[in-house]
Tab-separated table of C-alpha atoms in Angstrom:
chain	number	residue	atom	x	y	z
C	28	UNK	CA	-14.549	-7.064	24.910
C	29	UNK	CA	-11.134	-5.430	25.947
C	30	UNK	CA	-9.940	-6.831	29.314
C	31	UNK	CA	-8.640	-3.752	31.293
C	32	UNK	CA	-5.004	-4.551	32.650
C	33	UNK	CA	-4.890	-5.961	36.144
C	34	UNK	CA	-5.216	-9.480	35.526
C	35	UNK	CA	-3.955	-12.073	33.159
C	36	UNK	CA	-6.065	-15.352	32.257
C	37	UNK	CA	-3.937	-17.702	32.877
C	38	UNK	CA	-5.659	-20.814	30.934
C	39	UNK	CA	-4.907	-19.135	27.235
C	40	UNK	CA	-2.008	-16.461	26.480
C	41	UNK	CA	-2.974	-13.442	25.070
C	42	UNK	CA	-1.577	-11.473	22.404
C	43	UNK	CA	-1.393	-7.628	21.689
C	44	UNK	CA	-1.150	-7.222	17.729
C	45	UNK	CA	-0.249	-3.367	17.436
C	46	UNK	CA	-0.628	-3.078	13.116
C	47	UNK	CA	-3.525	-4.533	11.605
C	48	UNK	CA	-2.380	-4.756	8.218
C	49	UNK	CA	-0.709	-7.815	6.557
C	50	UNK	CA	1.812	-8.322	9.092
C	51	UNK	CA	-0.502	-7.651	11.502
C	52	UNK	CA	-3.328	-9.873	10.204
C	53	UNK	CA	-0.924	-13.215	9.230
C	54	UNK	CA	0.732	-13.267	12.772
C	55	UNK	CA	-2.749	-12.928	14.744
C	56	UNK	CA	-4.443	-15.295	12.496
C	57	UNK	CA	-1.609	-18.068	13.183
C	58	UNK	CA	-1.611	-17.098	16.869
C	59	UNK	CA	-5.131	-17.842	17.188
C	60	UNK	CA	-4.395	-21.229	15.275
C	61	UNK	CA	-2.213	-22.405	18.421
C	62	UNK	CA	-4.569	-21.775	20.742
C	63	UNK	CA	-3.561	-17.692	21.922
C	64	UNK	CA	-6.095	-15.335	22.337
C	65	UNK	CA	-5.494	-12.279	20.157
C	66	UNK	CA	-6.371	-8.794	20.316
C	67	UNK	CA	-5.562	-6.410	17.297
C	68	UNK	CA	-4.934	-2.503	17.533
C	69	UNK	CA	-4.857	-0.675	14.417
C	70	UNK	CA	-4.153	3.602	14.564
C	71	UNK	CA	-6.538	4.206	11.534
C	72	UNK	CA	-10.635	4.084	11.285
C	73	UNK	CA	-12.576	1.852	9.176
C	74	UNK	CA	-11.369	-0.769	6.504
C	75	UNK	CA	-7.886	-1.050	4.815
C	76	UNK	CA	-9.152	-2.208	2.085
C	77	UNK	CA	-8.313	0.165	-0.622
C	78	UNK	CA	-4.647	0.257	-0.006
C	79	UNK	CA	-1.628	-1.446	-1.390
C	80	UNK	CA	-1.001	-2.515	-4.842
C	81	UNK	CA	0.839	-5.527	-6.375
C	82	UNK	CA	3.083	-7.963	-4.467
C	83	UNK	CA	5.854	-10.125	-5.555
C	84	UNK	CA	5.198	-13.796	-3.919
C	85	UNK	CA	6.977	-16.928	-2.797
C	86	UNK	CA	5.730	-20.458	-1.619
C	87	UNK	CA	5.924	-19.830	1.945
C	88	UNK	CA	3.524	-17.070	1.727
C	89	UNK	CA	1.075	-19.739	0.219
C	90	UNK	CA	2.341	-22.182	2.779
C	91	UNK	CA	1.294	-19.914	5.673
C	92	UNK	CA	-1.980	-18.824	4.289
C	93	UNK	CA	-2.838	-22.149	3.799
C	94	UNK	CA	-1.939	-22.972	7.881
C	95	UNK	CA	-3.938	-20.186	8.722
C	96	UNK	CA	-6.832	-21.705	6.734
C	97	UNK	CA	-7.136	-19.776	3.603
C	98	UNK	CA	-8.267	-21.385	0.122
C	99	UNK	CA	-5.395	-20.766	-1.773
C	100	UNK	CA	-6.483	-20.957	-5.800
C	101	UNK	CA	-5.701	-19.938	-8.852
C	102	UNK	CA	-7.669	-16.742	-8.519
C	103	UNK	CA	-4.937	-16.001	-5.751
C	104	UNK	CA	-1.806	-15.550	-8.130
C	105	UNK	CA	-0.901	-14.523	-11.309
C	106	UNK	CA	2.280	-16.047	-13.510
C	107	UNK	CA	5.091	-14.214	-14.966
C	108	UNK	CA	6.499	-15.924	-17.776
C	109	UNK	CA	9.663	-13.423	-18.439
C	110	UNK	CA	11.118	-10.315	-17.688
C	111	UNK	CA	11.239	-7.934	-20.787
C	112	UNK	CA	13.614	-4.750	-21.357
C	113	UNK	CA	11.832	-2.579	-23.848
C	114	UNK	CA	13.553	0.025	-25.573
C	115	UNK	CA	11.931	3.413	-25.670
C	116	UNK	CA	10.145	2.304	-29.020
C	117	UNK	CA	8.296	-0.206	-27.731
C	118	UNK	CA	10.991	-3.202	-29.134
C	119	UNK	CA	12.272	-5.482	-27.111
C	120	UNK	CA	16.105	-5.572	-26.297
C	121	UNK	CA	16.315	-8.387	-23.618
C	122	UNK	CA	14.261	-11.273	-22.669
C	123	UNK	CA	14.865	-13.542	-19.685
C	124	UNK	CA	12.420	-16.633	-18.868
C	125	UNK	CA	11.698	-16.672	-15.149
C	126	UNK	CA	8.983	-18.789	-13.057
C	127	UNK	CA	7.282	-16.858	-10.663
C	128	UNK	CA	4.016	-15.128	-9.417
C	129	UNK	CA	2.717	-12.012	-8.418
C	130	UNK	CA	-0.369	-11.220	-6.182
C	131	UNK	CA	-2.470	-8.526	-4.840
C	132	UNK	CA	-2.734	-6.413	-1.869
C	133	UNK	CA	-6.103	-5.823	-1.678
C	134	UNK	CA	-6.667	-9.870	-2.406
C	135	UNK	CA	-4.445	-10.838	0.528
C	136	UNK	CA	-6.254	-8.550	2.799
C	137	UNK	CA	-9.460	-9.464	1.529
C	138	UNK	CA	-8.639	-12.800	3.038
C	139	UNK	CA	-6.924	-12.596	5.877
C	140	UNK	CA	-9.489	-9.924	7.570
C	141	UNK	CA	-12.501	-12.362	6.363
C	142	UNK	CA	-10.233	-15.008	8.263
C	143	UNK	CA	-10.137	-12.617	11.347
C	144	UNK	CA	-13.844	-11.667	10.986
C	145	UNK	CA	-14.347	-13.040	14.626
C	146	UNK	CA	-11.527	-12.100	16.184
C	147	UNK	CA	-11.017	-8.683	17.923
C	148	UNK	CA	-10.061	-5.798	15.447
C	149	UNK	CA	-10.299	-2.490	17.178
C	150	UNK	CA	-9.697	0.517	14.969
C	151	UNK	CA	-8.652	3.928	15.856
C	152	UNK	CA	-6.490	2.773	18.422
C	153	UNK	CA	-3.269	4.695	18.444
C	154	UNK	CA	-0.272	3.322	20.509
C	155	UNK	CA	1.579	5.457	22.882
C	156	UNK	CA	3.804	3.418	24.649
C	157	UNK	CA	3.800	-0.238	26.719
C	158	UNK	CA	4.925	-1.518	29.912
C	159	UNK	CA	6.701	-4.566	30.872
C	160	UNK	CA	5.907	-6.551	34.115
C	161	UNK	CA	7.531	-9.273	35.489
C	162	UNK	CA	5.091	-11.494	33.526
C	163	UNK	CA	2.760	-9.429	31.200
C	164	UNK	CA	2.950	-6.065	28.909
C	165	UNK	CA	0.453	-3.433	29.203
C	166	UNK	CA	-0.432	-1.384	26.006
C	167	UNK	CA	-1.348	2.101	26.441
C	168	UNK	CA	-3.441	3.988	24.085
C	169	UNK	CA	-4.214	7.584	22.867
C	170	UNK	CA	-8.124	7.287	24.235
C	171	UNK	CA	-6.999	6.272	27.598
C	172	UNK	CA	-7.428	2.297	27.179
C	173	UNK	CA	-4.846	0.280	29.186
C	174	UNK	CA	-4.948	-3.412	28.062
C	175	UNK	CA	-2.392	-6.322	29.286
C	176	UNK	CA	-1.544	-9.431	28.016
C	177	UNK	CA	0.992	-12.164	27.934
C	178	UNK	CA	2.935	-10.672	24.951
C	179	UNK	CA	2.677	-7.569	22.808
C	180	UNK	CA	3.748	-7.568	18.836
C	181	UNK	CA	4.574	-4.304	16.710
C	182	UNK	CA	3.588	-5.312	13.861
C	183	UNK	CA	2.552	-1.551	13.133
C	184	UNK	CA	5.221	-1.248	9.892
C	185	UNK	CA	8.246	1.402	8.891
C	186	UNK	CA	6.622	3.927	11.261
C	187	UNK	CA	6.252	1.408	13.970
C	188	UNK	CA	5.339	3.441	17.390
C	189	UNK	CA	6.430	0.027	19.251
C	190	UNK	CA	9.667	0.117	17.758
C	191	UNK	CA	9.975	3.675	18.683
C	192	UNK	CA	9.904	3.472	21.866
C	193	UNK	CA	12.471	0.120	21.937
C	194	UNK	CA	15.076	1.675	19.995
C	195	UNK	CA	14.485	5.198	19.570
C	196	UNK	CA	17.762	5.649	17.429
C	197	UNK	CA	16.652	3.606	14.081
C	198	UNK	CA	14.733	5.357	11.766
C	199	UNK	CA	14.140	5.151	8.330
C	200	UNK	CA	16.464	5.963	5.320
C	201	UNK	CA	15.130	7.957	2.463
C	202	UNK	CA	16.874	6.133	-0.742
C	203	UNK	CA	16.554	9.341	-2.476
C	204	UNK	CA	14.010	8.218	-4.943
C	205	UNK	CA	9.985	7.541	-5.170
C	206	UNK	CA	7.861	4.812	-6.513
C	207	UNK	CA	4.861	6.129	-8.727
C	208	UNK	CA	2.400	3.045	-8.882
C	209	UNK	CA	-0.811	2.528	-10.748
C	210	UNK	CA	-3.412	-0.175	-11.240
C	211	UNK	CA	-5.230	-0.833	-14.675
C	212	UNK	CA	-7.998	-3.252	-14.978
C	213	UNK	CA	-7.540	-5.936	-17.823
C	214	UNK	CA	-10.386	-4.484	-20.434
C	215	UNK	CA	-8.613	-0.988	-20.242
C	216	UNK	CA	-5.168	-2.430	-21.271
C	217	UNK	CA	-4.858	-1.986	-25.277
C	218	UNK	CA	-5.610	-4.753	-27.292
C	219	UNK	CA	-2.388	-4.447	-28.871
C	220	UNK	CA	0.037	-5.226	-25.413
C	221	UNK	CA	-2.618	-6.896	-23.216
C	222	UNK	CA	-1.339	-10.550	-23.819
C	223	UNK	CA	1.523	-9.367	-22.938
C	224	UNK	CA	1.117	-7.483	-20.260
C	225	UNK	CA	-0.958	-9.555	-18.436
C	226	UNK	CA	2.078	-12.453	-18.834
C	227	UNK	CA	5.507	-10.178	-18.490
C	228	UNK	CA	7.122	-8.166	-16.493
C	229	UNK	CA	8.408	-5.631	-19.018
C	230	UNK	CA	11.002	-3.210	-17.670
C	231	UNK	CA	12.209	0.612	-19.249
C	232	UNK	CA	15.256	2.261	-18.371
C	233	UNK	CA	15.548	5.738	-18.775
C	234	UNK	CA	18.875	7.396	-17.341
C	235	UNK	CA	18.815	7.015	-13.923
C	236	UNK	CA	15.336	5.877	-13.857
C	237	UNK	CA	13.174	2.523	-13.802
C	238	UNK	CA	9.877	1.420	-14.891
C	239	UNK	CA	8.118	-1.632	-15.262
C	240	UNK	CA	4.655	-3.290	-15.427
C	241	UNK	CA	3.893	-6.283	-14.054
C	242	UNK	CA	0.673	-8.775	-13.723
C	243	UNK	CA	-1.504	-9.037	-10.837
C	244	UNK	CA	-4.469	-11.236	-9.451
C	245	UNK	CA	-7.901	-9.605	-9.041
C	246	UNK	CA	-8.981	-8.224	-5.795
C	247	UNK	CA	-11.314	-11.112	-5.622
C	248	UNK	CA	-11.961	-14.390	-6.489
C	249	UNK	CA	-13.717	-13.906	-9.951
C	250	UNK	CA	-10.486	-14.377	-11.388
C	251	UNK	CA	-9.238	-11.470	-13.560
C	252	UNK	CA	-6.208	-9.830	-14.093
C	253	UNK	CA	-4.993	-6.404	-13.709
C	254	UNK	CA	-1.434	-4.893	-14.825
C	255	UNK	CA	0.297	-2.763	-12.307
C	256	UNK	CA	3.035	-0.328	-13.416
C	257	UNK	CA	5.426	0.803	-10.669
C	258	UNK	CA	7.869	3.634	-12.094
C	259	UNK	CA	11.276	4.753	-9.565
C	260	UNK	CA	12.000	8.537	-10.506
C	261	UNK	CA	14.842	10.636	-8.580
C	262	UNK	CA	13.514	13.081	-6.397
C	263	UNK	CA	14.966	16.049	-3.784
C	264	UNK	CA	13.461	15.220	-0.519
C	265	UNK	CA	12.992	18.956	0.610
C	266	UNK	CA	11.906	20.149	-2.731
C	267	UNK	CA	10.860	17.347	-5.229
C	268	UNK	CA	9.303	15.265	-2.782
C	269	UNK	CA	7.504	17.963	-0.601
C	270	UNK	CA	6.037	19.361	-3.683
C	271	UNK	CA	4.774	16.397	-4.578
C	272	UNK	CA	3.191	15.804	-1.626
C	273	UNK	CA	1.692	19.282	-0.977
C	274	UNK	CA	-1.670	19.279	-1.906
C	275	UNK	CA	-3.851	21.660	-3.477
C	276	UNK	CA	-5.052	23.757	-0.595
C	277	UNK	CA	-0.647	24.257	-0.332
C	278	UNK	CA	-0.465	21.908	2.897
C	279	UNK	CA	2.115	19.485	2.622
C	280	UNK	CA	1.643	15.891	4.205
C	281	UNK	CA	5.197	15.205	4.548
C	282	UNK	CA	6.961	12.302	2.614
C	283	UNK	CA	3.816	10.572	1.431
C	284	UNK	CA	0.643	12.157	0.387
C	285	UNK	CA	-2.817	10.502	0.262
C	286	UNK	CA	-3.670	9.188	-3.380
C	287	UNK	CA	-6.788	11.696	-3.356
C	288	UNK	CA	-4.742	14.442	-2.594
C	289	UNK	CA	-2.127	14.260	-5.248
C	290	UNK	CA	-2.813	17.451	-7.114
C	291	UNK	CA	-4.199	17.317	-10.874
C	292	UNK	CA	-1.198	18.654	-12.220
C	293	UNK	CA	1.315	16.678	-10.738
C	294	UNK	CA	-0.689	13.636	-12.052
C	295	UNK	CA	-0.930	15.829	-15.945
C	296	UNK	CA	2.956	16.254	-15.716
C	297	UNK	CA	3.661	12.397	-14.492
C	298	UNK	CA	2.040	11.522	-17.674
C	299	UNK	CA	3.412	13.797	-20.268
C	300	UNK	CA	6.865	12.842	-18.813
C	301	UNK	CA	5.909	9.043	-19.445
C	302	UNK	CA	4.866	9.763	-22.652
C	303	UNK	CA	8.360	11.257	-23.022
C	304	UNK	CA	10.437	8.718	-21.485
C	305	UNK	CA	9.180	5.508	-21.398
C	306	UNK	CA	7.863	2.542	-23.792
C	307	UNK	CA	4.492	3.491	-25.360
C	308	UNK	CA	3.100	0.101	-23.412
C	309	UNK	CA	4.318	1.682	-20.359
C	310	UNK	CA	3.040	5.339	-20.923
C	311	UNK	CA	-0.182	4.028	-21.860
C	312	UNK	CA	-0.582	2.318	-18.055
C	313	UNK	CA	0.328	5.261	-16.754
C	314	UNK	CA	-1.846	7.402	-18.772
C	315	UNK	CA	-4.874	4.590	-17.989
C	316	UNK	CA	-4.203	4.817	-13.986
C	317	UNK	CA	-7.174	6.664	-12.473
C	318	UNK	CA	-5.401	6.986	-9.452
C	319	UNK	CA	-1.699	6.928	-9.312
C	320	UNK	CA	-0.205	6.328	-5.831
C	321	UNK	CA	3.175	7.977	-4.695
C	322	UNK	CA	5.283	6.575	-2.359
C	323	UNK	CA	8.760	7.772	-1.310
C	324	UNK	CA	11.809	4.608	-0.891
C	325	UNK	CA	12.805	4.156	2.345
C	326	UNK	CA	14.892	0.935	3.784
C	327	UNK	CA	15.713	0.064	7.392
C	328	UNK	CA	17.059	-2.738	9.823
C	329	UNK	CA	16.889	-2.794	13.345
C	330	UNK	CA	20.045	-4.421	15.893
C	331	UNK	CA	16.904	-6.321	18.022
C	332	UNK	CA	13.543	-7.921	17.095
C	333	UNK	CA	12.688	-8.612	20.673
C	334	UNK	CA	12.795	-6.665	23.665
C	335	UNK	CA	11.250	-8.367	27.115
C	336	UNK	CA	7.659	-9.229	26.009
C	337	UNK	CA	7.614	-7.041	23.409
C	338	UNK	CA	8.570	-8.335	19.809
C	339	UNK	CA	8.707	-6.755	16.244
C	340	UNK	CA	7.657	-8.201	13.037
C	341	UNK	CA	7.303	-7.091	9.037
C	342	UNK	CA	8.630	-3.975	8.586
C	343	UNK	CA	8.415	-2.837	11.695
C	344	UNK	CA	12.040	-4.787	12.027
C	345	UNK	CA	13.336	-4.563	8.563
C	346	UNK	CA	12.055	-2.974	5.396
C	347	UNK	CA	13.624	-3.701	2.237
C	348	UNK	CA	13.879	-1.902	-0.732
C	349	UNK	CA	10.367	-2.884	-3.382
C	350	UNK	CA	13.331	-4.078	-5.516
C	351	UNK	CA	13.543	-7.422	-3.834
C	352	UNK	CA	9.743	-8.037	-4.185
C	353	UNK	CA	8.913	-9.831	-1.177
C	354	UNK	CA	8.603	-8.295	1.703
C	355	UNK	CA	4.851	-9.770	2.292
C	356	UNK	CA	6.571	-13.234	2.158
C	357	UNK	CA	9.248	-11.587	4.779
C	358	UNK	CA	6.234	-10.656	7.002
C	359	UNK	CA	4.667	-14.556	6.428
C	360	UNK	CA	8.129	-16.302	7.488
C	361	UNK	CA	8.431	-13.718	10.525
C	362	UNK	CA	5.049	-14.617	11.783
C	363	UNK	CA	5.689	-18.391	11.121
C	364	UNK	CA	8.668	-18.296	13.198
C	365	UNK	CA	7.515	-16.420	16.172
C	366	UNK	CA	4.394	-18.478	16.646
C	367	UNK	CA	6.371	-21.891	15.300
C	368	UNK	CA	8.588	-20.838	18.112
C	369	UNK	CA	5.505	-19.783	20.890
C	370	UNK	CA	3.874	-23.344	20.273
C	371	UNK	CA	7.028	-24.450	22.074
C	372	UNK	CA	6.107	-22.829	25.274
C	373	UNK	CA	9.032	-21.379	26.804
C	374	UNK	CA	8.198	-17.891	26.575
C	375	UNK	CA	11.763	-16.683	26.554
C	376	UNK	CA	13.413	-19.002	24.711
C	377	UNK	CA	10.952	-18.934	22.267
C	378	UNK	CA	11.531	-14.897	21.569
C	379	UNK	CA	15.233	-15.464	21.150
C	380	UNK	CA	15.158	-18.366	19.170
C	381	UNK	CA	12.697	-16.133	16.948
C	382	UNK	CA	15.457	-13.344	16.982
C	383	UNK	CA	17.866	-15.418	16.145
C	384	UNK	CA	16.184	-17.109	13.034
C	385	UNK	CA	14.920	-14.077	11.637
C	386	UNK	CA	17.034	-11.621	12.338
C	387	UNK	CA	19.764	-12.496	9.415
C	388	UNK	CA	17.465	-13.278	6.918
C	389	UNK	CA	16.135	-9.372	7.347
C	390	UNK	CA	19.690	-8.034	7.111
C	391	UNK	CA	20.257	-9.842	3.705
C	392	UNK	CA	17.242	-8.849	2.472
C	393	UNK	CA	17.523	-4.919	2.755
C	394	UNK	CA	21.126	-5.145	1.609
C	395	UNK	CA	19.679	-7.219	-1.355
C	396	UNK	CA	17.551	-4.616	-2.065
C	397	UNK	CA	20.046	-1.787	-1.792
C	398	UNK	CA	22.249	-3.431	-4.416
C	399	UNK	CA	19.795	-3.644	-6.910
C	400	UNK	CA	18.492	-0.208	-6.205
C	401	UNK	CA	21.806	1.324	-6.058
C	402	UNK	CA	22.120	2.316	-9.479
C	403	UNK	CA	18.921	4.923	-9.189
C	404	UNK	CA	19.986	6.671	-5.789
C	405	UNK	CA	20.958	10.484	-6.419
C	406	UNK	CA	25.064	9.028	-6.264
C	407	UNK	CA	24.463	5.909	-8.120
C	408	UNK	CA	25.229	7.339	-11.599
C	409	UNK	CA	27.056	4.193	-13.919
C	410	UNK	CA	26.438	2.004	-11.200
C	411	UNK	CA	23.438	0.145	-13.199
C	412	UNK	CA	24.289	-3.499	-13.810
C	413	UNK	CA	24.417	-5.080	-17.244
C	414	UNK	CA	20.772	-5.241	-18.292
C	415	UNK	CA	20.477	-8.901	-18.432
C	416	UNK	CA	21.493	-9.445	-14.782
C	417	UNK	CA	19.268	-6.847	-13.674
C	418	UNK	CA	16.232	-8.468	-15.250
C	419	UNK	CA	17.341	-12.069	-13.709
C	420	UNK	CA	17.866	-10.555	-10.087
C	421	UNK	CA	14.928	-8.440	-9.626
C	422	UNK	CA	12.085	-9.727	-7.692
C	423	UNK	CA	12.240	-12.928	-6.053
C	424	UNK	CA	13.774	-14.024	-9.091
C	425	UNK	CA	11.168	-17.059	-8.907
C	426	UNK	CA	13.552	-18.971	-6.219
C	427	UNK	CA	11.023	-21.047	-4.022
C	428	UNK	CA	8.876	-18.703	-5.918
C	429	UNK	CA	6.064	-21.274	-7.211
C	430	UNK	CA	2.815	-21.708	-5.291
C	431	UNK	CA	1.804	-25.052	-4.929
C	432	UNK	CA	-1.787	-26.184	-6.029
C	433	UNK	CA	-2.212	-29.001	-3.476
């Protein structure tokens, strides 16, 4: 039950979790593991379950899920043996051996809300602003709820209402580009590129464009595979992008659109063009998607992570470019830090030394990304690298990439 504000129990602190997403979910779920009590506040009804796609992975996302209890198996991850440049026949031009994994949104999620099961998860909860007291934040909400507690955490992603209202002046940058994604189950992959594609990352690179597939663990723990393509196209924002997203009734949802909504023949011209364009392994994923998802490339950094009693973590601080491939690991190391830092129990110093640990490591990352996504913004023309260092910098480039099995 929701404790009104008024009065804070002063045997256990208490936690505010506005985002219940990954961020959201990985820094409750290790708050509760030191002993806070945490409530979490997510602005849309009913499940998350069917969004998100594939997600580059590193060892300290393992690590973490592993504090937080989760089973981490096989089923969990999926290898990539090499990154593959394929010309647009279908030969390959470049091969570079890497060592590193790949998992799945809806797996992670799957997990870390079973995890949560217990805990309180109130949807429909919109934010609309906090508080700060001398000793406590209260969270106000869009249905009149008023709720304190010891410390409140935006965790509520690049559209983050907390870090709205902290530092109204950052908002996101459109990278002038988009990010068509699709998921195809392993038995709908041709027989002829399947081994393949369910062990490479094979990349495509038409003028000024990218697209690759890549491996990715089932949404559960039977164990398959799927392939994921993920394919960055230029695109106006004010006339590209808002047609894209307009759906069919002529409404336009702004810079993203719901996959649903995506009208037919946007979806028929995606695939003739990939059919055009791309590698016939590639065109074929995208002609297999049943649902192609279109998101829009934004990047941003924040000057402050922490504010009073109010803190930010995942994107809500810092979102990097998909380029860099790791941004659920970002969100695992933020939440390790804040709560590695909590368990201390100075309050204060805690959120500064959380600040100052974290705070870098976001700034590196979205320039990382920019760099390697440089070469497919609208100015970016001749700026691609040689293709051999592009396939052994993207992703997390299997650095401290390996999950271990222990």
């Amino acid at each position: 039950m929701l404790r009104p504000a008024g009065g804070i129990e002063m045997s256990r602190p208490r936690a505010l979790v506005i985002g219940g997403s990954l961020s959201g979910l990985l820094t409750a779920n290790l708050l509760r593991a030191i002993g806070w009590h945490v409530d979490i506040f997510e602005r849309a009804r009913g499940s998350l379950a069917g969004r998100g796609a594939g997600l580059g992975a590193q060892s300290d996302l393992f690590m973490v899920l592993r504090q937080i209890g989760i089973h981490v198996d096989r089923t969990m991850w999926t290898e990539v043996r090499s990154h593959v440049c394929l010309a647009r026949s279908g030969e390959p031009v470049c091969q570079v051996p890497v060592r590193e994994v790949t998992t799945a949104w809806d797996r992670l999620y799957g997990a870390l809300r079973e995890k949560f099961s217990n805990g309180p998860y109130q949807g429909g909860m919109a934010l609309i602003r906090c508080e700060q007291k001398e000793r406590s934040v209260v969270a106000l909400f869009e249905n009149g709820a008023r709720i304190e507690a010891d410390l409140l955490i935006g965790a509520d992603g690049i559209r983050s209402a907390v870090r709205r209202q902290c530092l109204p002046e950052i908002e996101p940058r459109y990278a002038g580009y988009v990010a068509w994604r699709g998921i195809v189950e392993e038995n709908r992959i041709s027989p002829r590129w399947r081994a393949s594609a369910l062990q490479d990352m094979a990349f495509c690179l038409p003028d000024g464009e990218l697209a690759f597939s890549i491996p990715i663990a089932d949404r559960d723990v039977v164990g398959g595979r799927r392939c994921m393509f993920v394919w960055f196209r230029p695109a106006d924002f004010d006339s590209t992008l808002r047609g894209w997203c307009t759906d069919a009734t002529g409404y336009c949802h702004g810079d993203s659109i719901p996959p649903p909504l995506i009208r037919k023949e946007v979806i028929a011209e995606l695939k003739l063009t990939a059919r055009t364009l791309l590698a016939p392994q590639l065109a074929e994923l995208v002609a297999s998607a049943e649902q192609p998802i279109l998101s829009a490339i934004f990047d941003l950094e924040t000057t402050r992570m922490t504010f009073g009693r109010v803190v930010l973590v995942g994107d809500a601080a810092f979102v990097a470019r998909p380029h860099v491939g790791t941004s659920v690991t970002k969100a695992a190391q933020d939440a390790w830090a804040l709560t590695d830092e909590l368990a201390k129990g100075d309050m204060s110093g805690a959120l500064a030394a959380y600040e100052r640990r974290r705070q870098q490591a976001g700034r590196e990352l979205v320039a990382r990304g920019r760099r390697l996504g440089k070469h497919l913004e609208p100015a970016g023309a001749g700026t691609r690298p040689p293709i051999e260092t592009l396939l052994r910098e993207y992703g997390p480039g299997g650095i401290g990439a390996w999950p271990s099995t222990v």
